[in-house]
Short mmCIF file of the C-alpha atoms (twelve columns), coordinates in Angstrom:
data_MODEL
# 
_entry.id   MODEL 
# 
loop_
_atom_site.group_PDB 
_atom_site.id 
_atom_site.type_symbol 
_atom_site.label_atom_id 
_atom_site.label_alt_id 
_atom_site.label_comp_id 
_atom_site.label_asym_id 
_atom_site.label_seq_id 
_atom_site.Cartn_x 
_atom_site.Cartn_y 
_atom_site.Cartn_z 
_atom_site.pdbx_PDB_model_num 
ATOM 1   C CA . UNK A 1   -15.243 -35.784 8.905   1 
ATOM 2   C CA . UNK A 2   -16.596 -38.010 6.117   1 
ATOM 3   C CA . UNK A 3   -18.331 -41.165 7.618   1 
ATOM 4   C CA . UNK A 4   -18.544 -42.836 3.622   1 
ATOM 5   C CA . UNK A 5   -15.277 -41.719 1.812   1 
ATOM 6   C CA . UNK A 6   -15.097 -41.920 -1.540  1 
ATOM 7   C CA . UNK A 7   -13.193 -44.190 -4.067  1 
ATOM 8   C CA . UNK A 8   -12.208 -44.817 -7.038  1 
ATOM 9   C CA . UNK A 9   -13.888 -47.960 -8.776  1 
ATOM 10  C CA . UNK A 10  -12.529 -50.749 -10.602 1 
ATOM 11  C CA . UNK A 11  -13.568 -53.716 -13.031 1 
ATOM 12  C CA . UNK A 12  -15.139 -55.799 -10.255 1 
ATOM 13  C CA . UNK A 13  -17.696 -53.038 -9.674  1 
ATOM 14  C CA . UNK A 14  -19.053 -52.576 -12.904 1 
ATOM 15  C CA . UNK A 15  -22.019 -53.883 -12.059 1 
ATOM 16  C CA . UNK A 16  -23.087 -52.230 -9.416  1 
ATOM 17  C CA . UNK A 17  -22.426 -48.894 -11.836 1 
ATOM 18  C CA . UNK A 18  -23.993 -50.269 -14.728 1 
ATOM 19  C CA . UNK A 19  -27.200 -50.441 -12.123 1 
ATOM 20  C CA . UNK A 20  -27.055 -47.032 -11.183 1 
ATOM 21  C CA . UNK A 21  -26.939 -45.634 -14.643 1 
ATOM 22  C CA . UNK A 22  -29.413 -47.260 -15.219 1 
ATOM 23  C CA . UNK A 23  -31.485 -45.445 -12.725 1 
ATOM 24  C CA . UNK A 24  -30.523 -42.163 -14.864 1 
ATOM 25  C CA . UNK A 25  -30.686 -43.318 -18.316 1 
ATOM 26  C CA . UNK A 26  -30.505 -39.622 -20.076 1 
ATOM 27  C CA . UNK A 27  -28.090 -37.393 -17.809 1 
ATOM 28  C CA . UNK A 28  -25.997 -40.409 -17.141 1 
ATOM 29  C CA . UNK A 29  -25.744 -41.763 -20.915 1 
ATOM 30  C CA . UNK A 30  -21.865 -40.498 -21.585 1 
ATOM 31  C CA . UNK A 31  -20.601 -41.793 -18.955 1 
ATOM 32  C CA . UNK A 32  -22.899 -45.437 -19.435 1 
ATOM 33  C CA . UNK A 33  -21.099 -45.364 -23.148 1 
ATOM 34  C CA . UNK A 34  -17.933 -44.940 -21.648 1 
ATOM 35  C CA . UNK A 35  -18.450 -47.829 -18.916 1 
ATOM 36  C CA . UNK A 36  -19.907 -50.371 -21.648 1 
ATOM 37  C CA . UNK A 37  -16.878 -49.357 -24.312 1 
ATOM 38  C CA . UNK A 38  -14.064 -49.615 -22.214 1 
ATOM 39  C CA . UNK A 39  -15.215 -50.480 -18.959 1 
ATOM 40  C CA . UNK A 40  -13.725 -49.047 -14.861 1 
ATOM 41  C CA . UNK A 41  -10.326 -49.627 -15.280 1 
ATOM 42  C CA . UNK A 42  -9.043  -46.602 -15.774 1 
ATOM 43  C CA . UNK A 43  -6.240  -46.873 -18.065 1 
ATOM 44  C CA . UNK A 44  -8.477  -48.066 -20.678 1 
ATOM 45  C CA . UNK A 45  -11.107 -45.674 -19.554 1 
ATOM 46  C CA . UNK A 46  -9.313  -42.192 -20.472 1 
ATOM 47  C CA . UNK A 47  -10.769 -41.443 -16.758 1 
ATOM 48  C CA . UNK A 48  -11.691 -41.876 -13.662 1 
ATOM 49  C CA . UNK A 49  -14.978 -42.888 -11.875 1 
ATOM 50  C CA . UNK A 50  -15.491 -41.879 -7.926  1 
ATOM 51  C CA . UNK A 51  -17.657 -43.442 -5.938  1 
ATOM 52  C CA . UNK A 52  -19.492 -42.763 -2.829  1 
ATOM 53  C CA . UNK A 53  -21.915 -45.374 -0.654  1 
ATOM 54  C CA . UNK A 54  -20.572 -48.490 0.891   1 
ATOM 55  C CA . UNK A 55  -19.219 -50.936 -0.952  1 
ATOM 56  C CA . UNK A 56  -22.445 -53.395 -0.937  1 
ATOM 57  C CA . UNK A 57  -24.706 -50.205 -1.660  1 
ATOM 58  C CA . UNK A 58  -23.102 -47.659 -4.083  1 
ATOM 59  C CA . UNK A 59  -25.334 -44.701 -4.368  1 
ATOM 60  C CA . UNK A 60  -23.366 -42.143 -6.167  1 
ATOM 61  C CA . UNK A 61  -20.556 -41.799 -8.743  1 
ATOM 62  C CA . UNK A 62  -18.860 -39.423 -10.618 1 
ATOM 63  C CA . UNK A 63  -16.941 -39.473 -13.989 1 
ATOM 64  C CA . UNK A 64  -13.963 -37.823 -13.763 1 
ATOM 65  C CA . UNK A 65  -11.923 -37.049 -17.428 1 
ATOM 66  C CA . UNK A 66  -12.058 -34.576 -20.151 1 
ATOM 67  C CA . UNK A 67  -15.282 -33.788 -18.361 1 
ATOM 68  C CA . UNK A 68  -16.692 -34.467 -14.798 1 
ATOM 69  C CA . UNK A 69  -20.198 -35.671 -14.553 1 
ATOM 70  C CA . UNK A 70  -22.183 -36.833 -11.096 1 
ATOM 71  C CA . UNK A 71  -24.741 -39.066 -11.853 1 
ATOM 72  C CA . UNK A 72  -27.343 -39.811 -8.805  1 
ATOM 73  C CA . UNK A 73  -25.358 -37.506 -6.344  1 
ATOM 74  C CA . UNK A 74  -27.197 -36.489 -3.372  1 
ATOM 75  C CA . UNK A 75  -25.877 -34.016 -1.349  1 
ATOM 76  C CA . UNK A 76  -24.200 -35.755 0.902   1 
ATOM 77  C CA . UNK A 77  -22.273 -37.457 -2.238  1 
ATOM 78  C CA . UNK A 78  -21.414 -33.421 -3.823  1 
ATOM 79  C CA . UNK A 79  -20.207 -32.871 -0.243  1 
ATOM 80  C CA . UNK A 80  -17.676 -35.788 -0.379  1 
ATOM 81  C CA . UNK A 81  -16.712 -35.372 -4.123  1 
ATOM 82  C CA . UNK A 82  -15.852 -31.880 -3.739  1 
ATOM 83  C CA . UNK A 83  -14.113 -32.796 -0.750  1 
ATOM 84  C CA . UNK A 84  -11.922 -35.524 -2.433  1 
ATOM 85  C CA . UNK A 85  -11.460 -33.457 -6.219  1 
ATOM 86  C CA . UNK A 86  -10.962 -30.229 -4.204  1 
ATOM 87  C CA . UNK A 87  -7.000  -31.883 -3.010  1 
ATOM 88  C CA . UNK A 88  -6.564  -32.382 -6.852  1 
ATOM 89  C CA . UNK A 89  -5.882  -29.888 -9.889  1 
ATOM 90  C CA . UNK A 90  -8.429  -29.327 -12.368 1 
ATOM 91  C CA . UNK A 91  -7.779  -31.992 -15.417 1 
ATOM 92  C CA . UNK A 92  -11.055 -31.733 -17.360 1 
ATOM 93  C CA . UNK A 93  -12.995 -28.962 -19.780 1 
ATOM 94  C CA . UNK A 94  -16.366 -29.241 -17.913 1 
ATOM 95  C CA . UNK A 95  -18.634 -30.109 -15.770 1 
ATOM 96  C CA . UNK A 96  -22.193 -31.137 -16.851 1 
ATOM 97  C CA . UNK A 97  -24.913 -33.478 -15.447 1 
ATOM 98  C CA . UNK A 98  -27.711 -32.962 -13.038 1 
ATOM 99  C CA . UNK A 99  -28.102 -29.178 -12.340 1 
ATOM 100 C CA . UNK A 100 -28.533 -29.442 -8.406  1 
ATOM 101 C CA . UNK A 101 -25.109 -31.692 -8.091  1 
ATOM 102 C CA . UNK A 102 -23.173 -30.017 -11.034 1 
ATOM 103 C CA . UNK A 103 -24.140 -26.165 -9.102  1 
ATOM 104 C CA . UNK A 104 -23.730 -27.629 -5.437  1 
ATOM 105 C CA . UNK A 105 -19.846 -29.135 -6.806  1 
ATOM 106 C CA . UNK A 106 -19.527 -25.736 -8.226  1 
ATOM 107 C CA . UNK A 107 -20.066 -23.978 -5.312  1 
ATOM 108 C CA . UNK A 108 -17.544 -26.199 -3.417  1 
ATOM 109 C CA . UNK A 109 -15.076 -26.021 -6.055  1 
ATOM 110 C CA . UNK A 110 -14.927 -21.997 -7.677  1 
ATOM 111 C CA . UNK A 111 -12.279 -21.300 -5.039  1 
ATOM 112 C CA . UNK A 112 -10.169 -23.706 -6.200  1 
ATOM 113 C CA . UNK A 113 -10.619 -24.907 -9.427  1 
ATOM 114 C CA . UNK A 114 -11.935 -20.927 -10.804 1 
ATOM 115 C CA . UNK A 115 -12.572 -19.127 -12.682 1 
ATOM 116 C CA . UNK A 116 -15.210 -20.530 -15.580 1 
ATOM 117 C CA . UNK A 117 -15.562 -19.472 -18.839 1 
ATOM 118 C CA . UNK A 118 -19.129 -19.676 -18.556 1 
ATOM 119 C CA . UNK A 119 -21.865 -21.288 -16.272 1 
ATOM 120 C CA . UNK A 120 -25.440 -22.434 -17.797 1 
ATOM 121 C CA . UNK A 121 -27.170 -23.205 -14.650 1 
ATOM 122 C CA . UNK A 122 -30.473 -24.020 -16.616 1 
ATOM 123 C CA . UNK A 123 -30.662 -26.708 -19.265 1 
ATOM 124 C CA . UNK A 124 -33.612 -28.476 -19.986 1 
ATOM 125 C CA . UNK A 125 -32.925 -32.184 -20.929 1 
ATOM 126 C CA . UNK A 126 -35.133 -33.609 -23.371 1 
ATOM 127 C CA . UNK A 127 -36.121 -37.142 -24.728 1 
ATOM 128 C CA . UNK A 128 -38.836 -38.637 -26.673 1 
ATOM 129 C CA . UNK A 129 -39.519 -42.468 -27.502 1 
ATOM 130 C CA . UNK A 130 -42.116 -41.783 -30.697 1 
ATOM 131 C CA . UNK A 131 -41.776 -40.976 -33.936 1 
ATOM 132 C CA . UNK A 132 -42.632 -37.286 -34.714 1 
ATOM 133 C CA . UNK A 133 -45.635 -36.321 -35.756 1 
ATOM 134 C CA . UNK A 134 -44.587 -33.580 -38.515 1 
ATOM 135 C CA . UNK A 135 -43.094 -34.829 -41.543 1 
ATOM 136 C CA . UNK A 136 -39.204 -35.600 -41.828 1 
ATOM 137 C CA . UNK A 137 -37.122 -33.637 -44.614 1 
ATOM 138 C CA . UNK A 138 -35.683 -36.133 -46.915 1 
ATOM 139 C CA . UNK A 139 -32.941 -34.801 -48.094 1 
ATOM 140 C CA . UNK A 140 -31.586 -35.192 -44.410 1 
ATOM 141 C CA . UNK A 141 -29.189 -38.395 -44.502 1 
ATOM 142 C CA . UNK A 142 -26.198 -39.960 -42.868 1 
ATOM 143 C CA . UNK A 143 -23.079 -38.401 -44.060 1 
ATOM 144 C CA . UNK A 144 -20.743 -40.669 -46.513 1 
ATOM 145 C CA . UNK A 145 -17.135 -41.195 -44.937 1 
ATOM 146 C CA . UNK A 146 -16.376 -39.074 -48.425 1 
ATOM 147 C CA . UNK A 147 -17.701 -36.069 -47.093 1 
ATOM 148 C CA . UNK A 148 -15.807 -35.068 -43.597 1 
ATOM 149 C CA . UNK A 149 -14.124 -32.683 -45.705 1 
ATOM 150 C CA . UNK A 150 -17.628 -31.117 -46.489 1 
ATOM 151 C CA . UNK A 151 -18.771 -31.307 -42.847 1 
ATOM 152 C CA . UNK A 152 -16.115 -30.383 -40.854 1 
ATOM 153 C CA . UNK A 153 -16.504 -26.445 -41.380 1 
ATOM 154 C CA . UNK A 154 -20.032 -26.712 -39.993 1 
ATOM 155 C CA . UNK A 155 -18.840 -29.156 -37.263 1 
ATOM 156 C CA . UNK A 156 -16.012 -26.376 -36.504 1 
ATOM 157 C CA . UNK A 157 -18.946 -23.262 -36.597 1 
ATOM 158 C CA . UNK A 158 -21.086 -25.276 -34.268 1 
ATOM 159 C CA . UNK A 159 -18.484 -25.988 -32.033 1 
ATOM 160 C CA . UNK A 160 -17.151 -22.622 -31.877 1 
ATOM 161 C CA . UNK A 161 -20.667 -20.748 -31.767 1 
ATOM 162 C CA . UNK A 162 -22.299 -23.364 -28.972 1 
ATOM 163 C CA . UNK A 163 -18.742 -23.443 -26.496 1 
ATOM 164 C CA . UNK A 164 -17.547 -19.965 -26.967 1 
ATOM 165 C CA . UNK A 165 -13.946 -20.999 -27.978 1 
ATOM 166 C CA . UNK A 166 -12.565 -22.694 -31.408 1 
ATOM 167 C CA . UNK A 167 -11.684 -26.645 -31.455 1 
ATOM 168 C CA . UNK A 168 -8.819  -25.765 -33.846 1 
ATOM 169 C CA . UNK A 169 -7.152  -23.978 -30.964 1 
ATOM 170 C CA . UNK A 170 -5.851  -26.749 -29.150 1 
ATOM 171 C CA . UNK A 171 -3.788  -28.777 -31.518 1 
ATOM 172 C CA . UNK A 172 -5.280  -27.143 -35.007 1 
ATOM 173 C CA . UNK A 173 -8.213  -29.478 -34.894 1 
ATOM 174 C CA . UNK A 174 -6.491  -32.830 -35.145 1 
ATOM 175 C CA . UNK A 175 -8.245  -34.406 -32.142 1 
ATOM 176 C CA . UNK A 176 -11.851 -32.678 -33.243 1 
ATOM 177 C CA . UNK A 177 -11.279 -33.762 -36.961 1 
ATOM 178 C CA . UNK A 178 -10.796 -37.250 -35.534 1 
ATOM 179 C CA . UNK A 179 -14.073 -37.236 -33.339 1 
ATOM 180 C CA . UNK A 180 -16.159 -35.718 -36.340 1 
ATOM 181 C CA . UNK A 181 -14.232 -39.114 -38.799 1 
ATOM 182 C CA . UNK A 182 -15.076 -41.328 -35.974 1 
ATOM 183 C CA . UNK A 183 -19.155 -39.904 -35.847 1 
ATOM 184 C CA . UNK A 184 -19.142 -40.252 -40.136 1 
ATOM 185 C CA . UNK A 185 -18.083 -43.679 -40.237 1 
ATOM 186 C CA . UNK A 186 -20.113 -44.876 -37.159 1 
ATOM 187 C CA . UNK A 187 -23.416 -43.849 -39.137 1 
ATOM 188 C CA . UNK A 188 -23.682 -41.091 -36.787 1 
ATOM 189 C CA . UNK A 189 -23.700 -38.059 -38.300 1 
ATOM 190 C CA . UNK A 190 -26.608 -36.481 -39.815 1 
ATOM 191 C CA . UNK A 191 -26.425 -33.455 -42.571 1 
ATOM 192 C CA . UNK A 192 -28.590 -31.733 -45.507 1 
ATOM 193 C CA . UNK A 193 -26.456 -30.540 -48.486 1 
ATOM 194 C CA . UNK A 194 -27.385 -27.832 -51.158 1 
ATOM 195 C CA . UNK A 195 -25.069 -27.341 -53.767 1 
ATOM 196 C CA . UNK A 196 -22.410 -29.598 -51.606 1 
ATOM 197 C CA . UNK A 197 -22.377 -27.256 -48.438 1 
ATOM 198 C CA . UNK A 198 -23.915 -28.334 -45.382 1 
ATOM 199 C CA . UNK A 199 -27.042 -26.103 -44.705 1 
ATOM 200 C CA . UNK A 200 -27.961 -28.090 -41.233 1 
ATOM 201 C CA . UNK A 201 -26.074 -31.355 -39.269 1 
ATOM 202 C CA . UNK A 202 -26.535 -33.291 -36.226 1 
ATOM 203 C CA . UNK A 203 -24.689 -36.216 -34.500 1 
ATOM 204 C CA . UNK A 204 -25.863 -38.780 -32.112 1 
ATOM 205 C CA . UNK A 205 -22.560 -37.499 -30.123 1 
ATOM 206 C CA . UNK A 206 -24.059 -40.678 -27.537 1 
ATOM 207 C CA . UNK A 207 -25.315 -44.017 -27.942 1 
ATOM 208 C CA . UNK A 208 -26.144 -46.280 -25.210 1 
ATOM 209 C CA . UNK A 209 -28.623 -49.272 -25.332 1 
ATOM 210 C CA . UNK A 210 -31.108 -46.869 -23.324 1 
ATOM 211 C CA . UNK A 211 -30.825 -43.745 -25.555 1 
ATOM 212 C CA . UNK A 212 -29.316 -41.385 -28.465 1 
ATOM 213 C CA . UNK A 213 -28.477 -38.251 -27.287 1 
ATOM 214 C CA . UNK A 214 -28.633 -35.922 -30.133 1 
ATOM 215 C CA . UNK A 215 -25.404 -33.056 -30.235 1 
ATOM 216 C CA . UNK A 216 -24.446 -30.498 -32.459 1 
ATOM 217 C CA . UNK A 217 -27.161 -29.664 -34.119 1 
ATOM 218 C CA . UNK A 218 -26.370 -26.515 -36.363 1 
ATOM 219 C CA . UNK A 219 -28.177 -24.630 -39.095 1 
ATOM 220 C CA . UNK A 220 -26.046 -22.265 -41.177 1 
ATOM 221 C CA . UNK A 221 -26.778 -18.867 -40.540 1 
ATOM 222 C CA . UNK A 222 -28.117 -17.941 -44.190 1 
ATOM 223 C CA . UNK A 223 -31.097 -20.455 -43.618 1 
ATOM 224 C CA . UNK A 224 -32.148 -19.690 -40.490 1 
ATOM 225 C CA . UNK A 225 -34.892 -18.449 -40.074 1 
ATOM 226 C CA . UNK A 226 -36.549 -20.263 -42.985 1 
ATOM 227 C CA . UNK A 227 -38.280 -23.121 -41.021 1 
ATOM 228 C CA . UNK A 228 -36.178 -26.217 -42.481 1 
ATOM 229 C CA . UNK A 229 -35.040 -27.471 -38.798 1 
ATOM 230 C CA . UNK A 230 -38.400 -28.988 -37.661 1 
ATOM 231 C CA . UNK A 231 -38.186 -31.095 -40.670 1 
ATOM 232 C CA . UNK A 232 -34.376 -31.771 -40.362 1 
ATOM 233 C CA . UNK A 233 -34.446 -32.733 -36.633 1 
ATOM 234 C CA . UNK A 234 -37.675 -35.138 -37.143 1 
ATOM 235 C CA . UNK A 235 -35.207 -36.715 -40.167 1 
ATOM 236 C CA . UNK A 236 -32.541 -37.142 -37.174 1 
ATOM 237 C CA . UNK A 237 -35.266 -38.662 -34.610 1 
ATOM 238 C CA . UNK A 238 -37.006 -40.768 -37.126 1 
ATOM 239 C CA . UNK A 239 -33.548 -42.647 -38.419 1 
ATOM 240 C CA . UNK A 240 -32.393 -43.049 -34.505 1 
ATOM 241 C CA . UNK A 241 -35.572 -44.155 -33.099 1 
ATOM 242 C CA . UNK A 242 -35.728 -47.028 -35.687 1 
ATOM 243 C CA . UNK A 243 -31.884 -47.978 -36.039 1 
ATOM 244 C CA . UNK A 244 -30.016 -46.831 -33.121 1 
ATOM 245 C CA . UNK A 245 -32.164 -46.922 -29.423 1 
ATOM 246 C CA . UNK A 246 -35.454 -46.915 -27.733 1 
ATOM 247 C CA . UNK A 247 -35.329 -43.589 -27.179 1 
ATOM 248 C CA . UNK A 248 -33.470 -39.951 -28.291 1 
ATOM 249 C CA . UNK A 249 -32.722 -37.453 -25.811 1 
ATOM 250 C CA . UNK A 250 -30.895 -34.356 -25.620 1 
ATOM 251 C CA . UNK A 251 -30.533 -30.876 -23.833 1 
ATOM 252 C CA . UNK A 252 -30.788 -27.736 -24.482 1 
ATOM 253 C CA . UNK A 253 -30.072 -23.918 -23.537 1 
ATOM 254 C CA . UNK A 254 -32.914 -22.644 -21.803 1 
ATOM 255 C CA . UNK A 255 -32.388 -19.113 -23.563 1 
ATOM 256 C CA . UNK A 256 -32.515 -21.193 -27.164 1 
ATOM 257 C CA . UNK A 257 -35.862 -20.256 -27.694 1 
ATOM 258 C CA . UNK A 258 -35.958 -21.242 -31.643 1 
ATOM 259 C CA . UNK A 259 -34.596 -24.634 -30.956 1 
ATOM 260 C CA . UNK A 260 -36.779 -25.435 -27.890 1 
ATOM 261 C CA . UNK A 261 -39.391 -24.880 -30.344 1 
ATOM 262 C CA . UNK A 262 -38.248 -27.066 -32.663 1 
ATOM 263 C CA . UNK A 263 -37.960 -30.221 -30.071 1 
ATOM 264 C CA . UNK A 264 -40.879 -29.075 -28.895 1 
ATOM 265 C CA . UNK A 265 -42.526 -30.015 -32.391 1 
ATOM 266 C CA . UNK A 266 -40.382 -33.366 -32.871 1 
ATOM 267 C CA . UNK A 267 -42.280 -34.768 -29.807 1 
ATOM 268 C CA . UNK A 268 -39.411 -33.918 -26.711 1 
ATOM 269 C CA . UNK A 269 -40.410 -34.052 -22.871 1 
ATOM 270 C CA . UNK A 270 -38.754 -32.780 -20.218 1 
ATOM 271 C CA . UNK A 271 -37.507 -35.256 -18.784 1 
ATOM 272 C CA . UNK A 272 -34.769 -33.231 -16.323 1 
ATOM 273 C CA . UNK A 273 -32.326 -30.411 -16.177 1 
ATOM 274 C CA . UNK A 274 -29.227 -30.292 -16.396 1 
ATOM 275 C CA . UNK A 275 -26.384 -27.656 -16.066 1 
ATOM 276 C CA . UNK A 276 -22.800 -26.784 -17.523 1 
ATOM 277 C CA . UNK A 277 -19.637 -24.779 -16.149 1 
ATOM 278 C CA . UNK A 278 -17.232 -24.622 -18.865 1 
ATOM 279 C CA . UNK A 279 -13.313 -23.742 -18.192 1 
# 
């Protein structure tokens, strides 16, 4: 039996999560955007967080909504989330964070909440707090709110060749359209047009006042191959590192050689891993 059960947390212990994102700046940034947008309570939250530790000394939580994501779960804390999600039906799309918590709440959860789609067990996340070194393409800019129309077909390809399934499947791409708008008009997005189709895009899909976590990064398949992504993704880092946050992070397929490469060149560290199960 479970000497520390774990809760769900509200408004009053914001702080004491805000503290331990801190602590994990990169794997943790979603869910610290979430928490400084909209805050614990959890009908403004679109989810859940779970916490485990005493209630003077939190040492754990867990984001529970469209995805789940432990952040600083020991294994003592996978033990007692598993325990607590595994009395509940599967609600979100994915699980994703820290590879040892997201595998050990996988192997506590498969009988019950399987089968995945796919598991990446092995995703190296990245971040880098200088400017790169090689030279940034400048025809790489923010996309105009005028041109969603232009990017979502690339947004859709990326999606669909990175997850496996299509975002229009769901509700014909409604809520994806929506996320894409919402990315434009934030000064988020990142493309580089020829002849008014997008050849190579990007989004800061996360901002927190720690980091930019790069997403969706996407060359079309007619210029691969010709070396313009170094370029493009040092555009990307340059324009976040001096308007958005300290530092840009993101992560990565371990298989992807081409693109480790590529962060390789724009200055990225390892800074972790992470993994993914997707349903």
């Amino acid at each position: 039996m479970l000497t520390v059960p774990v809760r769900q947390l509200g408004e009053s212990e914001r702080r004491s999560v805000e503290r331990l994102l801190d602590l994990d700046p990169f794997a943790g940034a979603q869910v610290a955007e979430r928490v400084a947008a909209r805050g614990l309570a959890w009908w403004r939250a679109e989810g859940r967080i779970l916490g485990y530790g005493p209630r003077r000394s939190l040492e754990s939580i867990c984001w529970l909504g469209g995805n789940l994501t432990p952040v600083l779960a020991s294994e003592s804390a996978v033990e007692a989330f598993a325990e607590q999600l595994g009395t509940e039906e599967r609600i979100c799309s994915s699980i994703v964070g820290r590879a040892d918590a997201v595998l050990g709440l996988w192997d506590r959860l498969s009988a019950h909440w399987g089968p995945a789609r796919d598991v990446r067990p092995n995703q190296p996340l990245l971040a880098t707090d200088a400017l790169p070194a090689v030279a940034a393409d400048p025809e790489v800019r923010r996309v105009r709110s005028g041109e969603v129309d232009r990017l979502f077909p690339a947004a859709v390809a990326m999606y669909t060749e990175e997850v496996g399934v299509s975002p229009l499947t769901e509700d014909g791409g409604r809520g994806y359209r929506r996320r894409v708008t919402d990315l434009v008009r934030a000064g988020r997005a990142y493309a580089r047009f020829v002849d008014g189709k997008v050849v190579f895009k990007a989004e800061l899909a996360v901002v927190t006042r720690r980091t930019a976590q790069v997403q969706g990064v996407w060359v079309a398949p007619e210029w691969r191959g010709r070396g313009i992504a170094t370029a493009a993704m040092a555009a990307v880092v340059r324009d976040a590192l001096v308007r958005v946050a300290p530092t840009v992070s993101l992560y990565v397929n371990d298989f992807n050689a081409p693109a480790r490469r590529v962060y390789d060149r724009c200055g990225f560290r390892p800074v972790g891993t992470l993994a993914t199960v997707l349903f």
